[in-house]
Amino acid sequence: MVGFDDLPFADWVTPRLTTIRTPLADMTALAARMVLRLLSGEQPETTRVEVATELVVRESSEPPPCRA
């Protein structure tokens, strides 16, 4: 099982949840710049923005431990 945004509870639940970490601060800054351009009558430089994400692997996606 995989979650999204790497919220704090993902590390607190059992099993710990594997998530995709997104750069929320960068995304917010990009969105704010786009809104300010629109408010000033300009067009955004682009309407599609890709940001880097990171897979944070935890127990929810790891194989179960071997039992001897």
PDB file of C-alpha atoms in Angstrom:
ATOM      1  CA  MET A   1       0.000   0.000   0.000  1.00  0.00           C
ATOM      2  CA  VAL A   2       1.340   3.466  -0.885  1.00  0.00           C
ATOM      3  CA  GLY A   3       0.155   6.892   0.263  1.00  0.00           C
ATOM      4  CA  PHE A   4       0.833  10.332  -1.123  1.00  0.00           C
ATOM      5  CA  ASP A   5       2.369  13.537   0.310  1.00  0.00           C
ATOM      6  CA  ASP A   6       4.325  11.816   3.131  1.00  0.00           C
ATOM      7  CA  LEU A   7       2.107  13.224   5.864  1.00  0.00           C
ATOM      8  CA  PRO A   8       3.413  12.742   9.433  1.00  0.00           C
ATOM      9  CA  PHE A   9       0.930   9.986  10.323  1.00  0.00           C
ATOM     10  CA  ALA A  10       2.447   7.775   7.581  1.00  0.00           C
ATOM     11  CA  ASP A  11       5.376   7.145   9.918  1.00  0.00           C
ATOM     12  CA  TRP A  12       3.141   6.602  12.973  1.00  0.00           C
ATOM     13  CA  VAL A  13       0.773   3.884  11.754  1.00  0.00           C
ATOM     14  CA  THR A  14       1.500   0.158  11.776  1.00  0.00           C
ATOM     15  CA  PRO A  15       2.764  -0.933   9.363  1.00  0.00           C
ATOM     16  CA  ARG A  16       4.496   2.360   8.550  1.00  0.00           C
ATOM     17  CA  LEU A  17       3.096   3.641   5.240  1.00  0.00           C
ATOM     18  CA  THR A  18       5.234   3.906   2.115  1.00  0.00           C
ATOM     19  CA  THR A  19       4.522   7.284   0.511  1.00  0.00           C
ATOM     20  CA  ILE A  20       5.406   9.616  -2.315  1.00  0.00           C
ATOM     21  CA  ARG A  21       6.993  12.800  -0.919  1.00  0.00           C
ATOM     22  CA  THR A  22       6.162  15.964  -2.871  1.00  0.00           C
ATOM     23  CA  PRO A  23       7.891  19.354  -2.532  1.00  0.00           C
ATOM     24  CA  LEU A  24       4.843  21.184  -1.145  1.00  0.00           C
ATOM     25  CA  ALA A  25       6.669  24.488  -0.483  1.00  0.00           C
ATOM     26  CA  ASP A  26       8.039  24.572  -4.050  1.00  0.00           C
ATOM     27  CA  MET A  27       4.625  23.738  -5.496  1.00  0.00           C
ATOM     28  CA  THR A  28       2.988  26.489  -3.446  1.00  0.00           C
ATOM     29  CA  ALA A  29       5.564  29.068  -4.555  1.00  0.00           C
ATOM     30  CA  LEU A  30       5.119  28.108  -8.220  1.00  0.00           C
ATOM     31  CA  ALA A  31       1.331  28.353  -7.935  1.00  0.00           C
ATOM     32  CA  ALA A  32       1.562  31.758  -6.227  1.00  0.00           C
ATOM     33  CA  ARG A  33       3.795  33.105  -9.006  1.00  0.00           C
ATOM     34  CA  MET A  34       1.351  31.847 -11.622  1.00  0.00           C
ATOM     35  CA  VAL A  35      -1.598  33.525  -9.843  1.00  0.00           C
ATOM     36  CA  LEU A  36       0.288  36.811  -9.526  1.00  0.00           C
ATOM     37  CA  ARG A  37       1.066  36.764 -13.252  1.00  0.00           C
ATOM     38  CA  LEU A  38      -2.586  36.132 -14.061  1.00  0.00           C
ATOM     39  CA  LEU A  39      -3.706  38.928 -11.734  1.00  0.00           C
ATOM     40  CA  SER A  40      -1.326  41.336 -13.476  1.00  0.00           C
ATOM     41  CA  GLY A  41      -2.845  40.422 -16.847  1.00  0.00           C
ATOM     42  CA  GLU A  42       0.050  38.257 -18.021  1.00  0.00           C
ATOM     43  CA  GLN A  43      -0.138  34.665 -19.178  1.00  0.00           C
ATOM     44  CA  PRO A  44       1.727  32.013 -17.194  1.00  0.00           C
ATOM     45  CA  GLU A  45       5.001  30.871 -18.735  1.00  0.00           C
ATOM     46  CA  THR A  46       3.521  27.388 -18.856  1.00  0.00           C
ATOM     47  CA  THR A  47       0.322  25.660 -17.824  1.00  0.00           C
ATOM     48  CA  ARG A  48       2.085  22.406 -16.965  1.00  0.00           C
ATOM     49  CA  VAL A  49       4.703  22.140 -14.245  1.00  0.00           C
ATOM     50  CA  GLU A  50       6.545  18.977 -13.247  1.00  0.00           C
ATOM     51  CA  VAL A  51       8.227  18.728  -9.856  1.00  0.00           C
ATOM     52  CA  ALA A  52      10.532  16.064  -8.499  1.00  0.00           C
ATOM     53  CA  THR A  53       9.035  13.547  -6.097  1.00  0.00           C
ATOM     54  CA  GLU A  54      10.647  10.991  -3.830  1.00  0.00           C
ATOM     55  CA  LEU A  55       9.523   7.476  -2.948  1.00  0.00           C
ATOM     56  CA  VAL A  56       9.777   6.919   0.809  1.00  0.00           C
ATOM     57  CA  VAL A  57       9.778   3.144   1.313  1.00  0.00           C
ATOM     58  CA  ARG A  58       8.428   1.867   4.611  1.00  0.00           C
ATOM     59  CA  GLU A  59       6.937  -1.401   5.863  1.00  0.00           C
ATOM     60  CA  SER A  60       3.651  -1.196   3.920  1.00  0.00           C
ATOM     61  CA  SER A  61       5.514  -2.088   0.724  1.00  0.00           C
ATOM     62  CA  GLU A  62       8.313  -4.261   2.047  1.00  0.00           C
ATOM     63  CA  PRO A  63       8.100  -8.041   1.844  1.00  0.00           C
ATOM     64  CA  PRO A  64       7.129  -9.738   5.100  1.00  0.00           C
ATOM     65  CA  PRO A  65      10.021 -10.964   7.263  1.00  0.00           C
ATOM     66  CA  CYS A  66      11.209 -14.524   6.701  1.00  0.00           C
ATOM     67  CA  ARG A  67      10.100 -16.948   9.386  1.00  0.00           C
ATOM     68  CA  ALA A  68      12.417 -19.824  10.129  1.00  0.00           C
TER      69      ALA A  68
END
